[in-house]
XYZ file of C-alpha atoms in Angstrom:
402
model
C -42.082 -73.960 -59.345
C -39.924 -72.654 -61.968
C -38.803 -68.425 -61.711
C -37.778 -65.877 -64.264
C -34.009 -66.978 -62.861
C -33.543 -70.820 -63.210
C -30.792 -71.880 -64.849
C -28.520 -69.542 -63.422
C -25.853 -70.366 -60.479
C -24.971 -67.818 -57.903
C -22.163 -68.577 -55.515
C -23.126 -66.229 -52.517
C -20.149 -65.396 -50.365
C -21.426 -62.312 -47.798
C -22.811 -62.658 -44.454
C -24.998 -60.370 -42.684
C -27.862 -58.821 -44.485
C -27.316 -56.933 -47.256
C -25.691 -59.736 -49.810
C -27.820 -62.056 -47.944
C -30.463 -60.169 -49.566
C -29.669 -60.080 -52.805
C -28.861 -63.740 -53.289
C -32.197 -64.381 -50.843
C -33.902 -62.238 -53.961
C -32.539 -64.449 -56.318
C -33.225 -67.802 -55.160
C -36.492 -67.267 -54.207
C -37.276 -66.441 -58.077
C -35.074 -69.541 -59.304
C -31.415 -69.508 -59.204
C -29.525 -72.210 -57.619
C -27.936 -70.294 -54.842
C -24.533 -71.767 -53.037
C -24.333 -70.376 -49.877
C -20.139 -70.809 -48.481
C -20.337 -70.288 -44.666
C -17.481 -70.440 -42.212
C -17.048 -74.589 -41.039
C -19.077 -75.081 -37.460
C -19.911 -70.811 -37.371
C -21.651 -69.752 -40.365
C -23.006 -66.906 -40.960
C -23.292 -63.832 -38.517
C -26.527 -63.894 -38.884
C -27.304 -67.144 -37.141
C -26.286 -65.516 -33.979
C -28.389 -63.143 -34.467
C -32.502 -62.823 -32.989
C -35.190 -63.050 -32.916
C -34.931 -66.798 -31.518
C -38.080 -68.614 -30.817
C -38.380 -68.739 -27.084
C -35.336 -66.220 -26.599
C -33.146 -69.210 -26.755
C -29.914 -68.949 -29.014
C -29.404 -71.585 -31.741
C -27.735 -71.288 -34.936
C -30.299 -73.253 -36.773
C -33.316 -71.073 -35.514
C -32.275 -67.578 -36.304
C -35.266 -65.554 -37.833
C -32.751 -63.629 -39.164
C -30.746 -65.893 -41.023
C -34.247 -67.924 -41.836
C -35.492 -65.039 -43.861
C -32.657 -64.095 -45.442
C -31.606 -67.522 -47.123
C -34.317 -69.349 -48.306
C -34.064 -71.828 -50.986
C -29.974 -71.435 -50.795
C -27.809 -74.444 -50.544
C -25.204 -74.051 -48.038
C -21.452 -75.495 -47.859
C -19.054 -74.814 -45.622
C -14.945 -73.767 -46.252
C -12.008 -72.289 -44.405
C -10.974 -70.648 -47.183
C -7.417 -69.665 -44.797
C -6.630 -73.231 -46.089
C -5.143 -74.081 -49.812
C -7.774 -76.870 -50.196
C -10.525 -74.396 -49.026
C -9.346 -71.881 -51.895
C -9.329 -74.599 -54.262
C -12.997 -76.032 -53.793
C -13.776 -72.501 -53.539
C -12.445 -71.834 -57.469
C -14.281 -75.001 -58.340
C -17.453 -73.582 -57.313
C -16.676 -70.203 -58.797
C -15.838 -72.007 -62.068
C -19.949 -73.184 -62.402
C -21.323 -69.744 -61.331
C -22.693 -66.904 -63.151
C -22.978 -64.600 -60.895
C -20.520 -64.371 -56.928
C -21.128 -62.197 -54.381
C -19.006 -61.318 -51.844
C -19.228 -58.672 -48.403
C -15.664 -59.250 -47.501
C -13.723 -56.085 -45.791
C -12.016 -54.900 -48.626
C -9.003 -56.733 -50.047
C -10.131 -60.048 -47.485
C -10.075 -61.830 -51.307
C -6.640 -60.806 -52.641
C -5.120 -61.673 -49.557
C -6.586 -65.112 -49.357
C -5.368 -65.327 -52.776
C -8.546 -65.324 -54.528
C -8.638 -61.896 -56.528
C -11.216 -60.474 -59.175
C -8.518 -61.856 -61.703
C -8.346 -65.247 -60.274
C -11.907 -65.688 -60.366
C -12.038 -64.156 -63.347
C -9.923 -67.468 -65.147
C -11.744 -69.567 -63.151
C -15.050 -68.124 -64.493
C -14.375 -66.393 -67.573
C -18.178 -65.156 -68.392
C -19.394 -64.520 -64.365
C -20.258 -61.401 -62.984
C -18.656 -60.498 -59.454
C -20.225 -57.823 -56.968
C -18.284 -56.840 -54.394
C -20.254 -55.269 -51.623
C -18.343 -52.966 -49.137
C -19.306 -50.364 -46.605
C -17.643 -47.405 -48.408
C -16.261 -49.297 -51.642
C -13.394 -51.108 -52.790
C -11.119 -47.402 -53.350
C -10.849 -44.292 -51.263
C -9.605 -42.663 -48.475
C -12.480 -44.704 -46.126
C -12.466 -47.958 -47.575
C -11.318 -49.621 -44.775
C -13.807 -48.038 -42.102
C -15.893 -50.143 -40.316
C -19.695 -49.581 -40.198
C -23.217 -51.184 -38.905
C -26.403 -49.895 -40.371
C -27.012 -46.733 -38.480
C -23.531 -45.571 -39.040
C -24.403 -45.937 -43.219
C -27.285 -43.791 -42.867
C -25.566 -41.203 -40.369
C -22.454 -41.234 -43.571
C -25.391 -41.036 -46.523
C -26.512 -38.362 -44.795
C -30.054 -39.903 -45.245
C -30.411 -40.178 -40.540
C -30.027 -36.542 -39.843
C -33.211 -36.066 -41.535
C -35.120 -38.839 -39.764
C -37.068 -37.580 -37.055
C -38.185 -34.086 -36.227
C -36.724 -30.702 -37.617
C -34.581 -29.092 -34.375
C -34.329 -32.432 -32.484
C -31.466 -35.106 -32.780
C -32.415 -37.660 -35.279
C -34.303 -40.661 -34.892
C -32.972 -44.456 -35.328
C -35.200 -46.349 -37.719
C -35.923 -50.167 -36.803
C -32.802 -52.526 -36.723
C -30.870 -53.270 -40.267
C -33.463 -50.878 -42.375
C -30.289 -49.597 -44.209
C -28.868 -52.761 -45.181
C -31.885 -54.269 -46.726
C -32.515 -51.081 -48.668
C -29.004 -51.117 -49.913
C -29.844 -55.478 -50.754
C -32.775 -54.294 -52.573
C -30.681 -51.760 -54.676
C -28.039 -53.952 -55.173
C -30.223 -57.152 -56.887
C -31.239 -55.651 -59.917
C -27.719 -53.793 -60.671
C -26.068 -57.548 -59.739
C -28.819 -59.599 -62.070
C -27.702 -56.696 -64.904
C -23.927 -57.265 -64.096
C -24.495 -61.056 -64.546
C -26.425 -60.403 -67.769
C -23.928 -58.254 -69.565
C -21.197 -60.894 -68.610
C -23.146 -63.224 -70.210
C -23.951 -61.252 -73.026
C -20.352 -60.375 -73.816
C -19.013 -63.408 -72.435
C -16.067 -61.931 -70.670
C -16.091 -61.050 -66.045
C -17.801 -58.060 -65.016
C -16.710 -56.883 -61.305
C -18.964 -54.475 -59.697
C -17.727 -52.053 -56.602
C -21.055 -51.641 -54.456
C -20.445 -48.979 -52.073
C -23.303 -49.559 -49.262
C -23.176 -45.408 -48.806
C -23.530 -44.489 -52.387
C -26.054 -46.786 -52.634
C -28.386 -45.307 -49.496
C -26.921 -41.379 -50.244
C -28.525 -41.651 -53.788
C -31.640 -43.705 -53.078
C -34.871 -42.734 -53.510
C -35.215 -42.796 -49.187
C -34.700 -39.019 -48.865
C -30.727 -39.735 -49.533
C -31.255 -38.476 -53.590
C -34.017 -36.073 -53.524
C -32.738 -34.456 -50.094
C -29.301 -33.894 -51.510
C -31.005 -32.738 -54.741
C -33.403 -30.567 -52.740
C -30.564 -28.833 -50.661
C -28.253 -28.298 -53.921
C -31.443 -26.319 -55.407
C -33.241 -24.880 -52.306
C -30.445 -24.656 -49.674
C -32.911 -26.539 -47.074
C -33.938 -29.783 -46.667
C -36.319 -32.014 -48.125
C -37.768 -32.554 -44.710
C -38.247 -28.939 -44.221
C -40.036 -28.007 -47.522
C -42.228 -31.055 -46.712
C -43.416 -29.542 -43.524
C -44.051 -26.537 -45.578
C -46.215 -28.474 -48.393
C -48.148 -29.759 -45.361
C -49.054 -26.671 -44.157
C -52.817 -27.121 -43.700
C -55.799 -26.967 -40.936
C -56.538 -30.703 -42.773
C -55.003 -34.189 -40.845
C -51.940 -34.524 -41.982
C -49.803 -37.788 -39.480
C -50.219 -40.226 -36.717
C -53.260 -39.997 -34.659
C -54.712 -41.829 -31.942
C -58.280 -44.113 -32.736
C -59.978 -46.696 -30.612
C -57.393 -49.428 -30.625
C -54.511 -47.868 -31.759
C -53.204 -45.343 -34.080
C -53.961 -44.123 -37.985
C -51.657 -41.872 -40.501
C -52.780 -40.363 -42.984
C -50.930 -37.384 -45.347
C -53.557 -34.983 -46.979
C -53.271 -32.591 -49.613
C -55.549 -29.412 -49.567
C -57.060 -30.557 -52.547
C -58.785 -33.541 -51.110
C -60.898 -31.710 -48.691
C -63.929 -32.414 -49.722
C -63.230 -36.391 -49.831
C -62.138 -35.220 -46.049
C -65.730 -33.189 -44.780
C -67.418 -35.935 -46.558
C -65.531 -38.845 -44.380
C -65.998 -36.948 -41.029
C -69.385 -36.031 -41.424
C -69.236 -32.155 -42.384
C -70.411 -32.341 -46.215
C -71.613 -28.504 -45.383
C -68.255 -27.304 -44.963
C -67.337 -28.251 -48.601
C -69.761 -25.440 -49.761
C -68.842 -22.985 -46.968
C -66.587 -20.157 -47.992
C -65.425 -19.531 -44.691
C -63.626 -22.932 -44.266
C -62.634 -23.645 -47.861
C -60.869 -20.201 -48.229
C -59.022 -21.059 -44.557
C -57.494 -24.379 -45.941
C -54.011 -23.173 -45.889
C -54.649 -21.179 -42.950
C -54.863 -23.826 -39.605
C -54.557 -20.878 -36.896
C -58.049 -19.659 -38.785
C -59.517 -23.390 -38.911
C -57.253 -25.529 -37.895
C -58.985 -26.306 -34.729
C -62.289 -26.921 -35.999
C -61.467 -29.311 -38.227
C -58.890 -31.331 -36.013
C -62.007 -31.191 -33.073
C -64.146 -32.377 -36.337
C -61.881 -34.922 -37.418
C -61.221 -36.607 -33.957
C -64.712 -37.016 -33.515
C -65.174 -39.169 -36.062
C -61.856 -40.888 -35.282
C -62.133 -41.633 -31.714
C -64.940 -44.171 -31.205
C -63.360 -46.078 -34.665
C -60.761 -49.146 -35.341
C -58.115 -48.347 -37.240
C -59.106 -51.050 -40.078
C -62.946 -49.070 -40.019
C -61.487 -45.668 -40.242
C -58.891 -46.607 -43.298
C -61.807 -48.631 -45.044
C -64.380 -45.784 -44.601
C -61.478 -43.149 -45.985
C -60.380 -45.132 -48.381
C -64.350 -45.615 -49.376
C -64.138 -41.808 -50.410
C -60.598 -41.530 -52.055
C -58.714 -40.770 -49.249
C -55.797 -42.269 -48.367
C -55.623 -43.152 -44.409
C -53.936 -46.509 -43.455
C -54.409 -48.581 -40.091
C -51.053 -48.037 -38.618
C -50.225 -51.778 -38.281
C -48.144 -53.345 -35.509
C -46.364 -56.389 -36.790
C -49.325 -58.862 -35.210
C -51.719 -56.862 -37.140
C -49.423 -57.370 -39.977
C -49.492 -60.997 -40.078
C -53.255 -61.053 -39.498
C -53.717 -58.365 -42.745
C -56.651 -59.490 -44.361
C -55.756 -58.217 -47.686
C -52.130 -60.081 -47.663
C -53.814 -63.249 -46.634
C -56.109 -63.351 -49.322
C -53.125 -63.121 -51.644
C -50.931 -65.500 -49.931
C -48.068 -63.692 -49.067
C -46.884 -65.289 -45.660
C -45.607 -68.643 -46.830
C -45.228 -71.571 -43.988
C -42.225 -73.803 -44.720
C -40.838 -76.824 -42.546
C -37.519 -76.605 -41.256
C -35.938 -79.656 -39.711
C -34.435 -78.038 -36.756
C -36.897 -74.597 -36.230
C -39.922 -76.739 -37.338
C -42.843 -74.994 -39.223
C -42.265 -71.533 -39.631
C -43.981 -68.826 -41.493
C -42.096 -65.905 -43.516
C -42.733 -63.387 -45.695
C -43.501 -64.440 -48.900
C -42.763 -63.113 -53.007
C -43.365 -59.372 -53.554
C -43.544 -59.281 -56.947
C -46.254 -62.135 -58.690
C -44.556 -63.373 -62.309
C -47.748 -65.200 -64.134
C -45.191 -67.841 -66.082
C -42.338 -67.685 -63.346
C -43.659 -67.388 -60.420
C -40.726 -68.556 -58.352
C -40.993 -70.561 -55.047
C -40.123 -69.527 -51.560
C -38.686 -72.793 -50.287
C -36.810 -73.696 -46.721
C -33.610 -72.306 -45.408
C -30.725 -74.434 -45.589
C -28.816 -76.284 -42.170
C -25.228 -75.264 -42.020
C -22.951 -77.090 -44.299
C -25.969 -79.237 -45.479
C -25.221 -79.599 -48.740
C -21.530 -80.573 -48.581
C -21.996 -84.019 -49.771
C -24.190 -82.972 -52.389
C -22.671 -80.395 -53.718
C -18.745 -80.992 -53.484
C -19.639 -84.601 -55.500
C -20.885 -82.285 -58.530
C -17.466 -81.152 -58.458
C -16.211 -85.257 -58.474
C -15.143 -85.724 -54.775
C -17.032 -88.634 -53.516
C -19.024 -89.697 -50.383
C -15.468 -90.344 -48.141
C -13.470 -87.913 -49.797
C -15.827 -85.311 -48.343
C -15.741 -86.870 -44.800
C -11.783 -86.723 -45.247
C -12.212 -82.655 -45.978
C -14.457 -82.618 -42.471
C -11.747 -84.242 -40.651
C -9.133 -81.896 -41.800
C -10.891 -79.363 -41.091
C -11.685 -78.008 -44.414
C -15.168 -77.949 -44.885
């Protein structure tokens, strides 16, 4: 199924998650993606869980299996001169490389912005980097809570007055892959356009210290305010009405209410009186006045209820109140299975495997989320569109090349 993006070529040269992620992004809506792993490693993230059974194998990684799909993967050493030179031949057909290398990894190996540059006069090259190509903390090395701690997005995670709290595993990077794809599609476009190599620094900290996850509006709202976003929130939420996580019959709920919607609120818990009654509509903003009796009110209703009845019976009235999902419930979400999100591809070596599918539904491109690739399965395939044939490509394996 064709997507908004084939006809382009992206040579994908990062590991981990966050280039992963972009390429991931773009294959999955069309582009042929080359995928250059390290010969008999791979990627990082094949060592990397969950593993079905707990048992390690590079082919099985969930990790790596979500992040790649529909890629085409070759391996190269590129510490050898032959490596570097299949590496410029690939470069050559691309429109778009991207690269997480520590910076200055390609100008030693002899394989600079330049360099690609005359190999691929029109491509687009983002460089992804923990703290950029320049400054004085270029070099630093990172993992993805030590981004957000440097953002200064984790301080504010968690309660006010209490150390902060971690969020789940790799949350940073993929944010910072989701940022990056659209800025890397526009870099690829404007090379196009102009027909002469744009190289684009993509600092993983700037990215996540201006996003739109608290890093942006809280440095906005201390620059203004002198306190944090986090702080002014509690204050906007100062109300007798539910406002967070609350226990119901088989789990947990969260909703965030806004005074305003009280009388979606008494209507939902069974105290349509109270929406006439001066006593507790001039007490909204006032919880040690009413806050009790509406929280008793409010449980009431809540206790003997599922999480999927209580959202569906709030969400009847206009207020928002969401099951708070675990990831079992996730995959059983009626709603995404109607739509067909969760996808179920076959994989030679991890068998049939469901992941998640396309966020975003193009009508005449709707893109295709199609299997992960083995390591160094495409060697044959694709070093003979470059003119080396069958043998010549066992000959590279035995030198230890590819």
């Amino acid at each position: 199924m064709g997507g908004p993006l084939e006809g382009w070529r992206v040579l994908d040269l990062s590991q981990g998650v966050t280039g992963p992620y972009v390429t991931k992004l773009c294959s999955d809506y069309g582009a042929d993606v080359i995928k250059v792993e390290r010969p008999g490693v791979g990627d990082v993230s094949r060592r990397i869980g969950p593993f079905p059974g707990d048992d390690p194998h590079a082919e099985k990684s969930g990790m790596y299996l979500t992040l790649n799909t529909g890629k085409r993967s070759v391996t190269l050493d590129l510490a050898t001169r032959t490596g570097r030179e299949l590496l410029l031949g690939l470069a050559a057909r691309a429109d778009l490389i991207v690269e997480s290398f520590r910076p200055g990894t390609l100008e030693r190996f002899g394989l600079s912005p330049e360099r690609l540059a005359q190999a691929s006069p029109a491509a687009a090259l983002v460089r992804i980097s923990n703290f950029g190509q320049t400054g004085p903390n270029r070099d630093f090395a990172a993992d993805d809570l030590i981004e957000y701690a440097a953002a200064g997005i984790l301080q504010i995670t968690g309660e006010p007055d209490r150390e902060p709290v971690a969020l789940g595993q790799f949350t940073p990077l993929f944010l910072a892959g989701a940022i990056c794809a659209p800025h890397a599609l526009g870099a690829m476009r404007a090379a196009h356009r102009d027909q002469q190599p744009e190289v684009v620094d993509f600092s993983i900290q700037e990215a996540l210290a201006g996003s739109m996850d608290r890093g942006g509006p809280n440095l906005v709202s201390y620059q203004y305010t002198g306190s944090l976003m986090f702080e002014r929130r509690a204050l906007s939420l100062n109300s007798a009405l539910p406002n967070g996580v609350y226990p119901c019959a088989d789990g947990y709920i969260q909703t965030s209410t806004q005074v305003t919607w009280y009388r979606r609120v008494f209507r939902v818990i069974g105290r349509p009186e109270w929406i006439t009654d001066e006593r507790i509509t001039s007490n909204l903003n006032h919880p040690e006045v009413i806050g009790a009796e509406v929280q008793e009110a409010f449980l009431a209703w809540l206790k003997p209820l599922t999480k999927q009845r209580a959202m569906e019976e709030a969400q009847a009235q206009g207020w928002p109140l969401s099951a708070l999902n675990t990831p079992a419930d996730a995959l059983r979400d009626p709603h995404m299975r109607e739509r067909g999100f969760f996808v179920t591809v076959d994989h030679p070596e991890a068998g049939a495997i469901e992941l998640p599918g396309l966020a975003m539904r193009f009508s005449a491109t709707p893109g295709e989320l199609r299997r992960p690739p083995l390591l160094g399965e495409h060697n044959v395939e694709i070093f003979g569109e470059l003119g080396y044939t069958p043998p010549e490509v066992a000959a590279l394996r035995t030198q230890n090349v590819i």
